[in-house]
PDB file of C-alpha atoms in Angstrom:
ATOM      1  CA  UNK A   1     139.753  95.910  73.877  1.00 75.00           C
ATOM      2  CA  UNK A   2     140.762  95.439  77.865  1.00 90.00           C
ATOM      3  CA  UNK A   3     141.038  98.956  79.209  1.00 93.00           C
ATOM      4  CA  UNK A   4     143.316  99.189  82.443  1.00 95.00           C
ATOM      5  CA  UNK A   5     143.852 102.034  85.070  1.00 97.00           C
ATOM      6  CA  UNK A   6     147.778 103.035  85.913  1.00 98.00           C
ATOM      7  CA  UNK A   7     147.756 105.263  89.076  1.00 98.00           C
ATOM      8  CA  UNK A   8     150.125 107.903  89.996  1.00 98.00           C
ATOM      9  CA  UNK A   9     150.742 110.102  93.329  1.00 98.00           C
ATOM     10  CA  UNK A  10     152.088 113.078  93.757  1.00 98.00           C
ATOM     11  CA  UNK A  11     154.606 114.644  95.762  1.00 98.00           C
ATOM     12  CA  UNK A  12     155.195 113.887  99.177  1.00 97.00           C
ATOM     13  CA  UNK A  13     152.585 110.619  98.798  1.00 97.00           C
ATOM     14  CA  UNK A  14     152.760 106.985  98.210  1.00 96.00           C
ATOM     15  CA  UNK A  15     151.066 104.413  96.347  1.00 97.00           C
ATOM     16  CA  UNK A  16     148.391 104.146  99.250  1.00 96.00           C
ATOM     17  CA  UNK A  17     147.190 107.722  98.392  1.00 98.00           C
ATOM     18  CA  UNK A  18     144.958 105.392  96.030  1.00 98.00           C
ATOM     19  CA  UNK A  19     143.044 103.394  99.077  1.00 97.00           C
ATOM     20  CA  UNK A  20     139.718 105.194  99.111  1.00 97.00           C
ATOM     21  CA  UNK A  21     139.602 105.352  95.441  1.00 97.00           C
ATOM     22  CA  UNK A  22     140.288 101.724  94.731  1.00 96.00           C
ATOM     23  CA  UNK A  23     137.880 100.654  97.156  1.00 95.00           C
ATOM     24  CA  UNK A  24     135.427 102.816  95.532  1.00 95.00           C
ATOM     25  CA  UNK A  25     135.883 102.017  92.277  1.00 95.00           C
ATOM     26  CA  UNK A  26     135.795  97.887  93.362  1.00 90.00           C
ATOM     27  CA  UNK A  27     132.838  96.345  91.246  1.00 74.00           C
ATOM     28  CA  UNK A  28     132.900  98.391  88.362  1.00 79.00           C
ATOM     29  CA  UNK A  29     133.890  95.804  85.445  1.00 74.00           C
ATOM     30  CA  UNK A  30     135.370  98.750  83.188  1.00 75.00           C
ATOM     31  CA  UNK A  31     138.269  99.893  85.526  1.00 84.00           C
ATOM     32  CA  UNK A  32     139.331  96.161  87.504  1.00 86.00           C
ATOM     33  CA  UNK A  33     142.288  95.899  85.412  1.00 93.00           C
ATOM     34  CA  UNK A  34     145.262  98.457  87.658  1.00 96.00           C
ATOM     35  CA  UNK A  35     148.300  99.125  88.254  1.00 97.00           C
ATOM     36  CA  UNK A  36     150.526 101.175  90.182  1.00 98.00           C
ATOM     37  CA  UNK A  37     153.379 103.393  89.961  1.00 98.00           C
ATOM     38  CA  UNK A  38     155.470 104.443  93.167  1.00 98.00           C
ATOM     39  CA  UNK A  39     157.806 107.255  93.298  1.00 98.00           C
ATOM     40  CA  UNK A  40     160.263 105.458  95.769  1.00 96.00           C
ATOM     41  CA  UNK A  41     160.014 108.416  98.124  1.00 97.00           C
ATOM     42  CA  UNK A  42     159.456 106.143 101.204  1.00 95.00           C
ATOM     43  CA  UNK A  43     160.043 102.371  99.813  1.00 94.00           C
ATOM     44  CA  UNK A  44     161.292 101.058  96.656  1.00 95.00           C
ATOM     45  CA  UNK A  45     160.675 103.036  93.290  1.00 97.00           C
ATOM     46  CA  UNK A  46     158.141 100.670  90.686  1.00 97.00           C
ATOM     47  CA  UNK A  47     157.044 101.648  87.162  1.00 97.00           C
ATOM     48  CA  UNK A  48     153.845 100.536  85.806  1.00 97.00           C
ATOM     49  CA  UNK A  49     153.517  96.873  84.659  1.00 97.00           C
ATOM     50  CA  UNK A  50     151.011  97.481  81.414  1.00 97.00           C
ATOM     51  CA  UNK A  51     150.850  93.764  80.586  1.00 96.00           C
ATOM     52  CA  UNK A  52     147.364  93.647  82.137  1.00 94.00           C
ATOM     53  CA  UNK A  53     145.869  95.674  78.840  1.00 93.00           C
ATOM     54  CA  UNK A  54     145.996  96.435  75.919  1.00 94.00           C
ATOM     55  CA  UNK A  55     144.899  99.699  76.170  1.00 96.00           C
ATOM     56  CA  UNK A  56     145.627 102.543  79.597  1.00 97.00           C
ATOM     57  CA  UNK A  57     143.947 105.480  81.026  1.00 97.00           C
ATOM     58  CA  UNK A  58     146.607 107.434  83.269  1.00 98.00           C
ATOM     59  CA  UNK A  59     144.982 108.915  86.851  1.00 98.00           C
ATOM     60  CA  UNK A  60     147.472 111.328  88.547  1.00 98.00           C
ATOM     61  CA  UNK A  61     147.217 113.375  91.081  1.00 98.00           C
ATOM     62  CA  UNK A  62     148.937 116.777  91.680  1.00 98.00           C
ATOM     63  CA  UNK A  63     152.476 116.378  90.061  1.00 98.00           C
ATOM     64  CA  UNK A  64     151.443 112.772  89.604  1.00 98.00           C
ATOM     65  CA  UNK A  65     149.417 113.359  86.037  1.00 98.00           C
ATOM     66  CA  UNK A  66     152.213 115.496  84.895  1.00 97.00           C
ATOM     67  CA  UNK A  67     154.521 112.590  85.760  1.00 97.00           C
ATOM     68  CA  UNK A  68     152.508 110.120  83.730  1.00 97.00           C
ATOM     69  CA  UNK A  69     152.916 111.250  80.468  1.00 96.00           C
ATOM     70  CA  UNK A  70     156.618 110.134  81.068  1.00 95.00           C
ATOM     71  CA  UNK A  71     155.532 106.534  82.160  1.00 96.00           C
ATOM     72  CA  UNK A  72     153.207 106.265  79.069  1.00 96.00           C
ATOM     73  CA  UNK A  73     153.274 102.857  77.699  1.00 97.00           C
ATOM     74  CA  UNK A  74     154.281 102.240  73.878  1.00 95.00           C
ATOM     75  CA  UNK A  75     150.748 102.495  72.362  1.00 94.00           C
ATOM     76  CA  UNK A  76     150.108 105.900  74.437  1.00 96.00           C
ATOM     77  CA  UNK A  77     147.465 106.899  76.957  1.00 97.00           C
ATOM     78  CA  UNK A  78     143.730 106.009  75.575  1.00 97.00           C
ATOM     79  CA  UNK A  79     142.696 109.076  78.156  1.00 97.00           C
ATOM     80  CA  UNK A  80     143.838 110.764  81.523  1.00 98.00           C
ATOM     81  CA  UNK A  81     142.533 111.894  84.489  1.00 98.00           C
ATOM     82  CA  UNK A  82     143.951 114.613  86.378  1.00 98.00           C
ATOM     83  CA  UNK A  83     142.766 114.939  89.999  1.00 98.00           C
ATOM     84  CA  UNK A  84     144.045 118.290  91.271  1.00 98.00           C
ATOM     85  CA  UNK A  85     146.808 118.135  88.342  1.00 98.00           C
ATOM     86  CA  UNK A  86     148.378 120.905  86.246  1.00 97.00           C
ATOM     87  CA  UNK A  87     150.254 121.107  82.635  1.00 96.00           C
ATOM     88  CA  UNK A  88     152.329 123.460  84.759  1.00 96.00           C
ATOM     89  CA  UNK A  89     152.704 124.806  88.194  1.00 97.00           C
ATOM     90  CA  UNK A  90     154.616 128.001  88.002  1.00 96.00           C
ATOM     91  CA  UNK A  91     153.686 131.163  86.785  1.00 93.00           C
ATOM     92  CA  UNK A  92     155.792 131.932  83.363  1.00 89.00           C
ATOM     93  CA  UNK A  93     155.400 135.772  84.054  1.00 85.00           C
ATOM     94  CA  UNK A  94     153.867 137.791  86.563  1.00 85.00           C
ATOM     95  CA  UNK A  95     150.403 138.446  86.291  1.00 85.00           C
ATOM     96  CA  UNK A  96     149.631 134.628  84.922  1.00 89.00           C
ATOM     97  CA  UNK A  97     148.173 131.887  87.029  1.00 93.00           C
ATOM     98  CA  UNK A  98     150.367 129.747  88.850  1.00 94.00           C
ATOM     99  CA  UNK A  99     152.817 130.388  91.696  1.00 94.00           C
ATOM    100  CA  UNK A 100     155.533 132.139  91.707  1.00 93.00           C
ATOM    101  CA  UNK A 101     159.157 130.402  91.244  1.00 95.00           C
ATOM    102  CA  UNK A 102     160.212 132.285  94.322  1.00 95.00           C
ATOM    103  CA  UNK A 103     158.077 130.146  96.618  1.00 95.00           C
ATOM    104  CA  UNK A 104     159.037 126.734  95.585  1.00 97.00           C
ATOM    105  CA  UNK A 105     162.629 128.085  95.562  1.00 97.00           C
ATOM    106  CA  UNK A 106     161.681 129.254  99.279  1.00 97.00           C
ATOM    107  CA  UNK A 107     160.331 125.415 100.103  1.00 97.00           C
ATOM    108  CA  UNK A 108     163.223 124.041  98.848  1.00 98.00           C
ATOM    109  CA  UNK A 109     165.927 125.603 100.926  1.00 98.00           C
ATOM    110  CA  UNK A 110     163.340 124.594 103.873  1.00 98.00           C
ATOM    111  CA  UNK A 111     163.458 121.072 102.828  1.00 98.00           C
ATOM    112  CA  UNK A 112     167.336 121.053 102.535  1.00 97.00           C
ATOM    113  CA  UNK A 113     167.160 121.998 106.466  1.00 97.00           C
ATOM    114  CA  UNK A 114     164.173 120.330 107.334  1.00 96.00           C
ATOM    115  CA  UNK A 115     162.807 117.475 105.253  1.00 95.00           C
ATOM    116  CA  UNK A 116     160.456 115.988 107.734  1.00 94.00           C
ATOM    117  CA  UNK A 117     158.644 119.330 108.484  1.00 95.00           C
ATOM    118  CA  UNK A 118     158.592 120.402 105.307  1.00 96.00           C
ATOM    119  CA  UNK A 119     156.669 117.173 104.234  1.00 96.00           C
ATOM    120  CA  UNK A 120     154.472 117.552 107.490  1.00 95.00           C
ATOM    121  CA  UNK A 121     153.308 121.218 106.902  1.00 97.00           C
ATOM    122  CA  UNK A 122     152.591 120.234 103.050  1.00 97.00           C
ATOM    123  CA  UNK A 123     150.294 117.268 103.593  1.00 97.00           C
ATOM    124  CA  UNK A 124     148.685 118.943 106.303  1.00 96.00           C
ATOM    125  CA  UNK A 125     148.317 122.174 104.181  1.00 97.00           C
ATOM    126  CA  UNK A 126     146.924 119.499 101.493  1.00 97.00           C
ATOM    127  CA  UNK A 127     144.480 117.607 104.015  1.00 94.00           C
ATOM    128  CA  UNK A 128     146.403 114.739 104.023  1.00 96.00           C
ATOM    129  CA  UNK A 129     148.410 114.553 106.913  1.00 94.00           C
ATOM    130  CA  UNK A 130     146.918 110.703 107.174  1.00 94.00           C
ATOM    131  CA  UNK A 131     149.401 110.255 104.523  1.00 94.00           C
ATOM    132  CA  UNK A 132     152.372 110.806 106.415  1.00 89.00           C
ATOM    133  CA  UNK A 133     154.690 108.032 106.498  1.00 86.00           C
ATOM    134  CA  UNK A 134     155.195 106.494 110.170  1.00 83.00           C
ATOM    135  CA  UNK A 135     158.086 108.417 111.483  1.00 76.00           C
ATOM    136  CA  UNK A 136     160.459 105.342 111.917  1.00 66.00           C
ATOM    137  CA  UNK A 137     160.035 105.473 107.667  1.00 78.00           C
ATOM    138  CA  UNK A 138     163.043 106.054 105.532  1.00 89.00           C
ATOM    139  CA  UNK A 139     162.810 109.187 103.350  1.00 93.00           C
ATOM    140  CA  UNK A 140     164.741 109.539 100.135  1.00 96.00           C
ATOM    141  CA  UNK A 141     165.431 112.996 100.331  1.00 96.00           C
ATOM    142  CA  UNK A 142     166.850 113.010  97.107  1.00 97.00           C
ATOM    143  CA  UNK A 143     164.212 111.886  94.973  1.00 97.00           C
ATOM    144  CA  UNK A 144     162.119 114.248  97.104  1.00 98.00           C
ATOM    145  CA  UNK A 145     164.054 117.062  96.214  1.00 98.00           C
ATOM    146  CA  UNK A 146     164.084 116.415  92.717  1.00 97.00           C
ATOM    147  CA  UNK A 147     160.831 116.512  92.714  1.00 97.00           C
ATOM    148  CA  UNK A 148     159.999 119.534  94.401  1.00 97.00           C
ATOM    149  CA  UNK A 149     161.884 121.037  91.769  1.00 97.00           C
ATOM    150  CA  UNK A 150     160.145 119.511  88.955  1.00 96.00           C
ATOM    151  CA  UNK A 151     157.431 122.011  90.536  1.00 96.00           C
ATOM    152  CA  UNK A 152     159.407 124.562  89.080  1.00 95.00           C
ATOM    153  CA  UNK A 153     160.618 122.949  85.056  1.00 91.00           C
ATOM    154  CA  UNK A 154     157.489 120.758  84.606  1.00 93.00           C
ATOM    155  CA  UNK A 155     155.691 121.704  82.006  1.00 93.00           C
ATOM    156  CA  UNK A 156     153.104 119.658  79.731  1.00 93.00           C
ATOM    157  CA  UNK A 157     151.637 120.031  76.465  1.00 87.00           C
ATOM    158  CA  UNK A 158     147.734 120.480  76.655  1.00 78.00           C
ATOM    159  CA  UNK A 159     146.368 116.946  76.300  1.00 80.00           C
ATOM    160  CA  UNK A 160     145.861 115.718  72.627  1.00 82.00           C
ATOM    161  CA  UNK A 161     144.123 112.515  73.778  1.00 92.00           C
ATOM    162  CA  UNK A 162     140.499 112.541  75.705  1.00 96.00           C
ATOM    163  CA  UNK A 163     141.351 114.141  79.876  1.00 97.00           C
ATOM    164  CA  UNK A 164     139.021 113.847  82.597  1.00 98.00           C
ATOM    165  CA  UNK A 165     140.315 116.628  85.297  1.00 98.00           C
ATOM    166  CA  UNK A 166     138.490 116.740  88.483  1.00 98.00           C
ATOM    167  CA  UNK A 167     139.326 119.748  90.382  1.00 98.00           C
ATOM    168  CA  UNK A 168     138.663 121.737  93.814  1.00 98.00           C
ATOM    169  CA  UNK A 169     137.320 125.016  94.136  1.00 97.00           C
ATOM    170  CA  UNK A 170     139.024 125.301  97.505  1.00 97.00           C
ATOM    171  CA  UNK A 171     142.096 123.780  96.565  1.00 98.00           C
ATOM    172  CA  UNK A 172     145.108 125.333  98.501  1.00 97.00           C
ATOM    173  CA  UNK A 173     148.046 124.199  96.070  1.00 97.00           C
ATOM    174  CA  UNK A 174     146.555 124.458  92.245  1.00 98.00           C
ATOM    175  CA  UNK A 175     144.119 127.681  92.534  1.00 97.00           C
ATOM    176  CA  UNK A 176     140.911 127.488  90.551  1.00 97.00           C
ATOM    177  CA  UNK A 177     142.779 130.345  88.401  1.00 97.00           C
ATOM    178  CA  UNK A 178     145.461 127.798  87.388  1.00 97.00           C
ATOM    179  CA  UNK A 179     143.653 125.162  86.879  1.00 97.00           C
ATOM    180  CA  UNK A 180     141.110 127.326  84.522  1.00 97.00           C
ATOM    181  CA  UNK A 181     144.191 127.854  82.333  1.00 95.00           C
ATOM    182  CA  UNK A 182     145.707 124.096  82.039  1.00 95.00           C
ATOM    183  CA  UNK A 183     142.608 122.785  81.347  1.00 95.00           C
ATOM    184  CA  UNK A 184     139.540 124.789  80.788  1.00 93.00           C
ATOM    185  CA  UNK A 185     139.732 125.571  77.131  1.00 88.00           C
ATOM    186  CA  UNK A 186     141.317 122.354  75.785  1.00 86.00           C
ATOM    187  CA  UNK A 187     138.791 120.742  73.585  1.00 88.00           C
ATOM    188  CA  UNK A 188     139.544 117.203  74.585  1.00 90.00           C
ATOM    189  CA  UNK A 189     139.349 118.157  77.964  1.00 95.00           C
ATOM    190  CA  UNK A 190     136.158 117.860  80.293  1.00 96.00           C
ATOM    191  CA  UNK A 191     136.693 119.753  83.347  1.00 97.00           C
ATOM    192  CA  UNK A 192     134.830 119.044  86.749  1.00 98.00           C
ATOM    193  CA  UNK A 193     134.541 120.744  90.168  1.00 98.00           C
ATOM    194  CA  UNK A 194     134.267 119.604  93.720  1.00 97.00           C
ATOM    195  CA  UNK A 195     133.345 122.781  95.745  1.00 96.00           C
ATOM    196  CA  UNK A 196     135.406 121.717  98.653  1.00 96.00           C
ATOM    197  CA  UNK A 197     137.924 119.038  97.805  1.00 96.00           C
ATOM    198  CA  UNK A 198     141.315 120.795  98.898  1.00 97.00           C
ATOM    199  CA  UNK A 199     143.920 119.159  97.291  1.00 98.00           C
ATOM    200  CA  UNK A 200     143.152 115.803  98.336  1.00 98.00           C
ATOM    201  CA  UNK A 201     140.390 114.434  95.170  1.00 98.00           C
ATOM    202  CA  UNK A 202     141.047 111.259  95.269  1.00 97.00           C
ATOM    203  CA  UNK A 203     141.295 110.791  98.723  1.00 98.00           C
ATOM    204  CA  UNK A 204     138.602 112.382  99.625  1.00 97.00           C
ATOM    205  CA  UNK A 205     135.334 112.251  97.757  1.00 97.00           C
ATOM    206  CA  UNK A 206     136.278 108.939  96.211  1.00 97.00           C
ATOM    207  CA  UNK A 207     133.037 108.090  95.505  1.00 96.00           C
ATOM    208  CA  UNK A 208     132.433 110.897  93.421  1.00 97.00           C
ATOM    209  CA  UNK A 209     135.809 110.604  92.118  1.00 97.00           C
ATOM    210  CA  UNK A 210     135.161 107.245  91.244  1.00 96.00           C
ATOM    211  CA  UNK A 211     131.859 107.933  89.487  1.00 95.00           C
ATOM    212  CA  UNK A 212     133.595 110.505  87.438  1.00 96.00           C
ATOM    213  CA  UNK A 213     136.024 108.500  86.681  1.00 97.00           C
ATOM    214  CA  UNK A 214     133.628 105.430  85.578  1.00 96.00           C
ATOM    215  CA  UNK A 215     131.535 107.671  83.188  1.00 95.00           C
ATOM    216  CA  UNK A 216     134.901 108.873  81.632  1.00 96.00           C
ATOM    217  CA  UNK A 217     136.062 105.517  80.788  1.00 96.00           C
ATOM    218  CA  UNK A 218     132.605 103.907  80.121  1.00 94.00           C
ATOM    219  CA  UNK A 219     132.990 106.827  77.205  1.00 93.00           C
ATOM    220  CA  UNK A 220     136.419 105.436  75.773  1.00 92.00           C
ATOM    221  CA  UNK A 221     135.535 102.567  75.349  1.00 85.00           C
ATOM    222  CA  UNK A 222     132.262 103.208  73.691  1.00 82.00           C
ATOM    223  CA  UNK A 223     133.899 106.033  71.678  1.00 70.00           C
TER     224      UNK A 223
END
């Protein structure tokens, strides 16, 4: 069985999000076999080329492992890995974890003025204002959009398939709170913590990342 890795960004990020984690997963046998899917938010949308494996392990971050179970391919995902990912990312009542509808509703009126700032404050907010696109880049501000509202509708069933989801203590975006309640009591679910990751696991501490994500995949194929 060839196992192969199909990566995913989130919002506001590009397929080079994945840099420091490729680099640091380089070497390891188990997870050579990759691919990459891009958004189009800057440069020309791609989905996943799965001819590599025969079997895939989905690694998402933020809205990105919520996007991958709609890029599965036709066997299914072996396993996931959610970095800094959520089943959902609003709060379905007041009181619940999650944020509230009002401020994504709030962000996306400030994008329809102000797409470039919008993007800037996020990824700074995030740690990741290294991200951010040269400014001579083309934005689609449409698929953009649409996906800041996906913030607000997405909403995934708890994972019936092995998930690895590495999480931040400190993260700024998906609270510790939120995350708790995605992931913490699913029983295929292992959940680990970085006390100070932000929301940019992947990114940063990709070695860590990386051995996480090793172990986790090391397990599938032994399992």
């Amino acid at each position: 069985m060839s196992i192969g890795l199909a990566f995913f960004h989130g919002w506001g990020l590009a397929p080079n999000f994945w840099r420091p984690l490729q680099t640091a997963l380089a070497g390891h046998p188990q997870t050579e076999i990759q691919t990459l899917w891009n958004a189009g938010y800057f440069s020309p949308p791609e989905a996943p080329d799965f001819s590599a494996a025969t079997q895939w392990v989905a690694i998402g971050h933020s809205l990105g492992w919520a996007t991958a179970w709609e890029h599965a391919p036709d066997a299914g995902w072996l396993g996931t890995v959610s970095l800094c990912g959520f089943t959902r990312f609003c709060a379905p009542a007041p009181g619940l974890a999650g944020q509230a509808t009002r401020v994504v509703e709030r962000m996306l009126r400030a994008f329809e003025r102000n797409p470039h700032q919008v993007l800037h404050d996020f990824l700074s907010r995030c740690d990741l204002a290294v991200c951010l696109p040269p400014a001579i880049t083309t934005m689609d501000t449409q698929s953009l959009h649409q996906g800041l509202q996906r913030l607000i509708d997405i909403h995934v069933n708890s994972p019936t398939t092995a998930c690895l989801a590495l999480a931040s203590r400190d993260d700024p975006i998906v609270s510790a709170a939120l995350t708790e309640s995605c992931f913490a009591s699913q029983p295929e679910t292992q959940l680990k913590w970085q006390d100070h990751g932000g929301h940019a696991l992947g990114y940063r501490h990709a070695p860590w990342c990386a051995e996480q994500i090793t172990a986790f995949v090391q397990g599938l194929r032994h399992g």
